[in-house]
Amino acid sequence: MAPGQDFLDAFRFTRNARDPDNSVGLAWQPIGGALAYAAMAFGGGNDQMVVWTSSEVQTESSAGEFASADEIARLVQQRILLSPQTTRCAVPAEAVRAMRDGGMLMTTGYGPTHVFSFPSRPAKALASWAPDWTTKVGTKSTHTGLLGEEMPEMEDGDSRTTDRDARPSPRRKRGVVEGLGLPF
């Protein structure tokens, strides 16, 4: 894989805050390589579940986990996904009020899908050409957080964390990683 084909950058929010009218304004820095964005907020209260999406049209269609660039472009054109130039949207006050117990926010930046094969397809491949293997690598960036809650990582501009950040590094002892029982 060439550089830039394996990962998209992390979401870096610049705003996730309630406005005076009780809507929640969202804004993020553009993600290099993103072909589209989607946001979803959900929450409940009074025995109801409320789901809001950034889609401009009511639909059951989405890009799913990974989609081709053509499919993503079609969904952007249909206003189901936000264009790659869009870096802000707002959750309406009606939806926020209906999420009485608070809401969860999920955002996705959809990136390209790359197809690899071995051996690589020749420029003038015969109809009978068949590779030993093929694989697709889809890219996206996701974020999950609380709706309307400023996040501490906004201050330093980095929302990326790993499990390793949350636990001490295991010690190695005589060919075994202590605590995990894994050989190294």
PDB file of C-alpha atoms in Angstrom:
ATOM      1  CA  MET A   1       0.000   0.000   0.000  1.00  0.00           C
ATOM      2  CA  ALA A   2       1.192   3.463  -0.798  1.00  0.00           C
ATOM      3  CA  PRO A   3       1.277   6.150   1.898  1.00  0.00           C
ATOM      4  CA  GLY A   4      -2.175   7.625   2.380  1.00  0.00           C
ATOM      5  CA  GLN A   5      -4.016   4.446   1.349  1.00  0.00           C
ATOM      6  CA  ASP A   6      -4.181   2.841   4.780  1.00  0.00           C
ATOM      7  CA  PHE A   7      -5.789   5.371   7.173  1.00  0.00           C
ATOM      8  CA  LEU A   8      -7.752   8.592   7.244  1.00  0.00           C
ATOM      9  CA  ASP A   9      -6.896  11.169   9.900  1.00  0.00           C
ATOM     10  CA  ALA A  10      -8.917  11.309  13.108  1.00  0.00           C
ATOM     11  CA  PHE A  11     -11.918  13.597  13.534  1.00  0.00           C
ATOM     12  CA  ARG A  12     -10.866  16.850  15.156  1.00  0.00           C
ATOM     13  CA  PHE A  13     -13.921  18.735  16.352  1.00  0.00           C
ATOM     14  CA  THR A  14     -13.776  22.490  16.736  1.00  0.00           C
ATOM     15  CA  ARG A  15     -17.323  22.704  18.059  1.00  0.00           C
ATOM     16  CA  ASN A  16     -19.859  20.447  19.730  1.00  0.00           C
ATOM     17  CA  ALA A  17     -21.898  22.862  21.810  1.00  0.00           C
ATOM     18  CA  ARG A  18     -25.457  23.891  22.561  1.00  0.00           C
ATOM     19  CA  ASP A  19     -26.637  27.127  21.019  1.00  0.00           C
ATOM     20  CA  PRO A  20     -29.023  29.548  22.767  1.00  0.00           C
ATOM     21  CA  ASP A  21     -31.967  28.036  20.835  1.00  0.00           C
ATOM     22  CA  ASN A  22     -31.028  24.565  22.265  1.00  0.00           C
ATOM     23  CA  SER A  23     -29.748  23.206  18.931  1.00  0.00           C
ATOM     24  CA  VAL A  24     -26.244  21.722  18.935  1.00  0.00           C
ATOM     25  CA  GLY A  25     -23.738  23.125  16.484  1.00  0.00           C
ATOM     26  CA  LEU A  26     -21.096  20.713  15.201  1.00  0.00           C
ATOM     27  CA  ALA A  27     -17.917  21.689  13.358  1.00  0.00           C
ATOM     28  CA  TRP A  28     -14.765  19.766  12.504  1.00  0.00           C
ATOM     29  CA  GLN A  29     -11.516  20.216  10.658  1.00  0.00           C
ATOM     30  CA  PRO A  30     -11.494  18.758   7.135  1.00  0.00           C
ATOM     31  CA  ILE A  31     -10.136  15.214   6.945  1.00  0.00           C
ATOM     32  CA  GLY A  32      -7.652  14.795   4.103  1.00  0.00           C
ATOM     33  CA  GLY A  33      -8.843  12.137   1.675  1.00  0.00           C
ATOM     34  CA  ALA A  34     -12.441  12.095   2.945  1.00  0.00           C
ATOM     35  CA  LEU A  35     -15.003  11.726   0.157  1.00  0.00           C
ATOM     36  CA  ALA A  36     -18.047  12.448   2.365  1.00  0.00           C
ATOM     37  CA  TYR A  37     -19.220  12.807   5.948  1.00  0.00           C
ATOM     38  CA  ALA A  38     -22.198  11.636   7.972  1.00  0.00           C
ATOM     39  CA  ALA A  39     -23.339  12.504  11.482  1.00  0.00           C
ATOM     40  CA  MET A  40     -25.910  10.815  13.664  1.00  0.00           C
ATOM     41  CA  ALA A  41     -27.198  11.634  17.132  1.00  0.00           C
ATOM     42  CA  PHE A  42     -29.472   9.455  19.200  1.00  0.00           C
ATOM     43  CA  GLY A  43     -30.914   9.455  22.655  1.00  0.00           C
ATOM     44  CA  GLY A  44     -34.137   9.038  24.525  1.00  0.00           C
ATOM     45  CA  GLY A  45     -36.423   9.938  27.296  1.00  0.00           C
ATOM     46  CA  ASN A  46     -40.048   9.354  28.258  1.00  0.00           C
ATOM     47  CA  ASP A  47     -40.011   5.843  26.750  1.00  0.00           C
ATOM     48  CA  GLN A  48     -38.975   7.041  23.307  1.00  0.00           C
ATOM     49  CA  MET A  49     -35.835   6.825  21.186  1.00  0.00           C
ATOM     50  CA  VAL A  50     -34.896   9.704  18.922  1.00  0.00           C
ATOM     51  CA  VAL A  51     -32.474   9.328  16.000  1.00  0.00           C
ATOM     52  CA  TRP A  52     -31.258  12.334  13.987  1.00  0.00           C
ATOM     53  CA  THR A  53     -29.014  12.101  10.914  1.00  0.00           C
ATOM     54  CA  SER A  54     -27.233  14.725   8.852  1.00  0.00           C
ATOM     55  CA  SER A  55     -28.979  13.492   5.700  1.00  0.00           C
ATOM     56  CA  GLU A  56     -30.984  16.251   4.024  1.00  0.00           C
ATOM     57  CA  VAL A  57     -33.555  13.737   2.790  1.00  0.00           C
ATOM     58  CA  GLN A  58     -35.547  11.114   4.624  1.00  0.00           C
ATOM     59  CA  THR A  59     -34.129   7.772   3.584  1.00  0.00           C
ATOM     60  CA  GLU A  60     -33.128   4.368   4.797  1.00  0.00           C
ATOM     61  CA  SER A  61     -30.099   4.380   2.495  1.00  0.00           C
ATOM     62  CA  SER A  62     -26.577   4.902   3.785  1.00  0.00           C
ATOM     63  CA  ALA A  63     -23.014   4.116   2.804  1.00  0.00           C
ATOM     64  CA  GLY A  64     -22.837   1.319   5.351  1.00  0.00           C
ATOM     65  CA  GLU A  65     -19.433   0.309   6.671  1.00  0.00           C
ATOM     66  CA  PHE A  66     -17.505   0.908   3.445  1.00  0.00           C
ATOM     67  CA  ALA A  67     -18.615   1.966  -0.015  1.00  0.00           C
ATOM     68  CA  SER A  68     -17.031   2.565  -3.399  1.00  0.00           C
ATOM     69  CA  ALA A  69     -16.156   6.098  -4.470  1.00  0.00           C
ATOM     70  CA  ASP A  70     -18.983   5.924  -7.043  1.00  0.00           C
ATOM     71  CA  GLU A  71     -21.521   4.928  -4.371  1.00  0.00           C
ATOM     72  CA  ILE A  72     -20.305   7.675  -2.030  1.00  0.00           C
ATOM     73  CA  ALA A  73     -20.528  10.260  -4.860  1.00  0.00           C
ATOM     74  CA  ARG A  74     -24.088   9.099  -5.627  1.00  0.00           C
ATOM     75  CA  LEU A  75     -25.089   9.453  -1.946  1.00  0.00           C
ATOM     76  CA  VAL A  76     -23.537  12.939  -1.778  1.00  0.00           C
ATOM     77  CA  GLN A  77     -25.424  13.961  -4.939  1.00  0.00           C
ATOM     78  CA  GLN A  78     -28.669  12.669  -3.396  1.00  0.00           C
ATOM     79  CA  ARG A  79     -27.862  14.700  -0.232  1.00  0.00           C
ATOM     80  CA  ILE A  80     -27.799  11.569   1.911  1.00  0.00           C
ATOM     81  CA  LEU A  81     -24.128  12.125   2.813  1.00  0.00           C
ATOM     82  CA  LEU A  82     -22.460  15.499   3.395  1.00  0.00           C
ATOM     83  CA  SER A  83     -19.975  16.643   0.746  1.00  0.00           C
ATOM     84  CA  PRO A  84     -16.244  16.545   1.559  1.00  0.00           C
ATOM     85  CA  GLN A  85     -16.264  20.377   1.657  1.00  0.00           C
ATOM     86  CA  THR A  86     -18.858  20.380   4.469  1.00  0.00           C
ATOM     87  CA  THR A  87     -17.312  20.786   7.903  1.00  0.00           C
ATOM     88  CA  ARG A  88     -20.302  21.829   9.966  1.00  0.00           C
ATOM     89  CA  CYS A  89     -23.922  20.986  10.643  1.00  0.00           C
ATOM     90  CA  ALA A  90     -26.440  21.411  13.446  1.00  0.00           C
ATOM     91  CA  VAL A  91     -28.671  19.034  15.353  1.00  0.00           C
ATOM     92  CA  PRO A  92     -32.041  20.832  15.549  1.00  0.00           C
ATOM     93  CA  ALA A  93     -33.423  21.972  18.881  1.00  0.00           C
ATOM     94  CA  GLU A  94     -36.486  19.706  18.528  1.00  0.00           C
ATOM     95  CA  ALA A  95     -34.271  16.612  18.315  1.00  0.00           C
ATOM     96  CA  VAL A  96     -32.032  17.770  21.179  1.00  0.00           C
ATOM     97  CA  ARG A  97     -35.044  18.467  23.438  1.00  0.00           C
ATOM     98  CA  ALA A  98     -36.511  15.033  22.630  1.00  0.00           C
ATOM     99  CA  MET A  99     -33.218  13.427  23.747  1.00  0.00           C
ATOM    100  CA  ARG A 100     -34.042  14.334  27.357  1.00  0.00           C
ATOM    101  CA  ASP A 101     -31.507  11.967  28.866  1.00  0.00           C
ATOM    102  CA  GLY A 102     -28.741  13.354  26.655  1.00  0.00           C
ATOM    103  CA  GLY A 103     -27.575  12.098  23.321  1.00  0.00           C
ATOM    104  CA  MET A 104     -24.744  10.201  21.740  1.00  0.00           C
ATOM    105  CA  LEU A 105     -22.983  11.573  18.683  1.00  0.00           C
ATOM    106  CA  MET A 106     -21.493   9.362  15.982  1.00  0.00           C
ATOM    107  CA  THR A 107     -19.650  10.805  12.984  1.00  0.00           C
ATOM    108  CA  THR A 108     -18.048   9.113   9.994  1.00  0.00           C
ATOM    109  CA  GLY A 109     -15.686  10.408   7.333  1.00  0.00           C
ATOM    110  CA  TYR A 110     -15.802   8.069   4.340  1.00  0.00           C
ATOM    111  CA  GLY A 111     -12.575   7.547   2.423  1.00  0.00           C
ATOM    112  CA  PRO A 112     -11.656   5.713  -0.740  1.00  0.00           C
ATOM    113  CA  THR A 113     -11.578   1.957  -1.220  1.00  0.00           C
ATOM    114  CA  HIS A 114      -8.441   0.460  -2.767  1.00  0.00           C
ATOM    115  CA  VAL A 115      -8.277  -2.882  -4.584  1.00  0.00           C
ATOM    116  CA  PHE A 116      -5.058  -4.879  -4.645  1.00  0.00           C
ATOM    117  CA  SER A 117      -4.171  -8.138  -6.346  1.00  0.00           C
ATOM    118  CA  PHE A 118      -1.208 -10.424  -6.787  1.00  0.00           C
ATOM    119  CA  PRO A 119       0.151 -10.497  -9.286  1.00  0.00           C
ATOM    120  CA  SER A 120      -0.894  -6.986 -10.267  1.00  0.00           C
ATOM    121  CA  ARG A 121      -3.244  -6.818 -13.241  1.00  0.00           C
ATOM    122  CA  PRO A 122      -1.247  -6.259 -16.443  1.00  0.00           C
ATOM    123  CA  ALA A 123      -2.190  -3.274 -18.597  1.00  0.00           C
ATOM    124  CA  LYS A 124      -3.313  -5.593 -21.422  1.00  0.00           C
ATOM    125  CA  ALA A 125      -4.672  -8.492 -19.390  1.00  0.00           C
ATOM    126  CA  LEU A 126      -6.267 -11.364 -21.263  1.00  0.00           C
ATOM    127  CA  ALA A 127      -9.829 -12.324 -20.373  1.00  0.00           C
ATOM    128  CA  SER A 128      -8.410 -15.473 -18.782  1.00  0.00           C
ATOM    129  CA  TRP A 129      -6.107 -13.521 -16.407  1.00  0.00           C
ATOM    130  CA  ALA A 130      -6.745 -14.566 -12.822  1.00  0.00           C
ATOM    131  CA  PRO A 131      -4.726 -13.308  -9.847  1.00  0.00           C
ATOM    132  CA  ASP A 132      -3.643 -15.543  -6.984  1.00  0.00           C
ATOM    133  CA  TRP A 133      -5.526 -13.250  -4.608  1.00  0.00           C
ATOM    134  CA  THR A 134      -7.355  -9.919  -4.406  1.00  0.00           C
ATOM    135  CA  THR A 135      -8.318  -7.741  -1.481  1.00  0.00           C
ATOM    136  CA  LYS A 136     -10.206  -4.492  -0.890  1.00  0.00           C
ATOM    137  CA  VAL A 137      -9.100  -1.994   1.720  1.00  0.00           C
ATOM    138  CA  GLY A 138     -11.751   0.524   2.724  1.00  0.00           C
ATOM    139  CA  THR A 139     -10.896   3.637   4.711  1.00  0.00           C
ATOM    140  CA  LYS A 140     -12.967   5.756   7.059  1.00  0.00           C
ATOM    141  CA  SER A 141     -12.627   7.864  10.176  1.00  0.00           C
ATOM    142  CA  THR A 142     -15.151   7.590  12.991  1.00  0.00           C
ATOM    143  CA  HIS A 143     -15.851   9.356  16.250  1.00  0.00           C
ATOM    144  CA  THR A 144     -18.321   8.622  19.040  1.00  0.00           C
ATOM    145  CA  GLY A 145     -18.956  11.046  21.881  1.00  0.00           C
ATOM    146  CA  LEU A 146     -21.605  12.921  23.833  1.00  0.00           C
ATOM    147  CA  LEU A 147     -23.826  15.344  21.948  1.00  0.00           C
ATOM    148  CA  GLY A 148     -23.399  18.954  23.050  1.00  0.00           C
ATOM    149  CA  GLU A 149     -20.444  18.236  25.315  1.00  0.00           C
ATOM    150  CA  GLU A 150     -17.225  20.072  24.601  1.00  0.00           C
ATOM    151  CA  MET A 151     -14.440  17.514  24.524  1.00  0.00           C
ATOM    152  CA  PRO A 152     -11.088  18.039  26.284  1.00  0.00           C
ATOM    153  CA  GLU A 153      -9.200  16.914  23.187  1.00  0.00           C
ATOM    154  CA  MET A 154     -10.529  19.965  21.327  1.00  0.00           C
ATOM    155  CA  GLU A 155      -8.067  22.059  23.298  1.00  0.00           C
ATOM    156  CA  ASP A 156      -4.983  20.263  22.015  1.00  0.00           C
ATOM    157  CA  GLY A 157      -6.492  19.325  18.638  1.00  0.00           C
ATOM    158  CA  ASP A 158      -5.941  15.587  18.982  1.00  0.00           C
ATOM    159  CA  SER A 159      -8.839  13.178  19.506  1.00  0.00           C
ATOM    160  CA  ARG A 160      -6.871  10.010  18.803  1.00  0.00           C
ATOM    161  CA  THR A 161      -6.405   7.574  21.666  1.00  0.00           C
ATOM    162  CA  THR A 162      -5.458   3.944  21.840  1.00  0.00           C
ATOM    163  CA  ASP A 163      -6.002   1.207  24.378  1.00  0.00           C
ATOM    164  CA  ARG A 164      -2.279   1.462  25.106  1.00  0.00           C
ATOM    165  CA  ASP A 165      -2.827   5.060  26.318  1.00  0.00           C
ATOM    166  CA  ALA A 166      -5.224   3.816  28.993  1.00  0.00           C
ATOM    167  CA  ARG A 167      -3.131   1.043  30.545  1.00  0.00           C
ATOM    168  CA  PRO A 168       0.446   0.614  31.667  1.00  0.00           C
ATOM    169  CA  SER A 169       2.774  -1.196  29.295  1.00  0.00           C
ATOM    170  CA  PRO A 170       3.218  -4.877  30.257  1.00  0.00           C
ATOM    171  CA  ARG A 171       6.718  -5.968  31.298  1.00  0.00           C
ATOM    172  CA  ARG A 172       8.567  -8.588  29.303  1.00  0.00           C
ATOM    173  CA  LYS A 173      10.065 -11.468  31.231  1.00  0.00           C
ATOM    174  CA  ARG A 174      11.832 -14.508  29.759  1.00  0.00           C
ATOM    175  CA  GLY A 175       9.958 -14.585  26.454  1.00  0.00           C
ATOM    176  CA  VAL A 176       6.478 -13.887  27.854  1.00  0.00           C
ATOM    177  CA  VAL A 177       4.610 -10.613  28.121  1.00  0.00           C
ATOM    178  CA  GLU A 178       3.632 -10.538  31.789  1.00  0.00           C
ATOM    179  CA  GLY A 179      -0.063 -10.241  32.493  1.00  0.00           C
ATOM    180  CA  LEU A 180      -1.027 -11.371  29.027  1.00  0.00           C
ATOM    181  CA  GLY A 181       0.731 -14.739  28.892  1.00  0.00           C
ATOM    182  CA  LEU A 182       1.771 -14.101  25.300  1.00  0.00           C
ATOM    183  CA  PRO A 183       5.162 -15.140  23.960  1.00  0.00           C
ATOM    184  CA  PHE A 184       7.171 -12.527  22.125  1.00  0.00           C
TER     185      PHE A 184
END
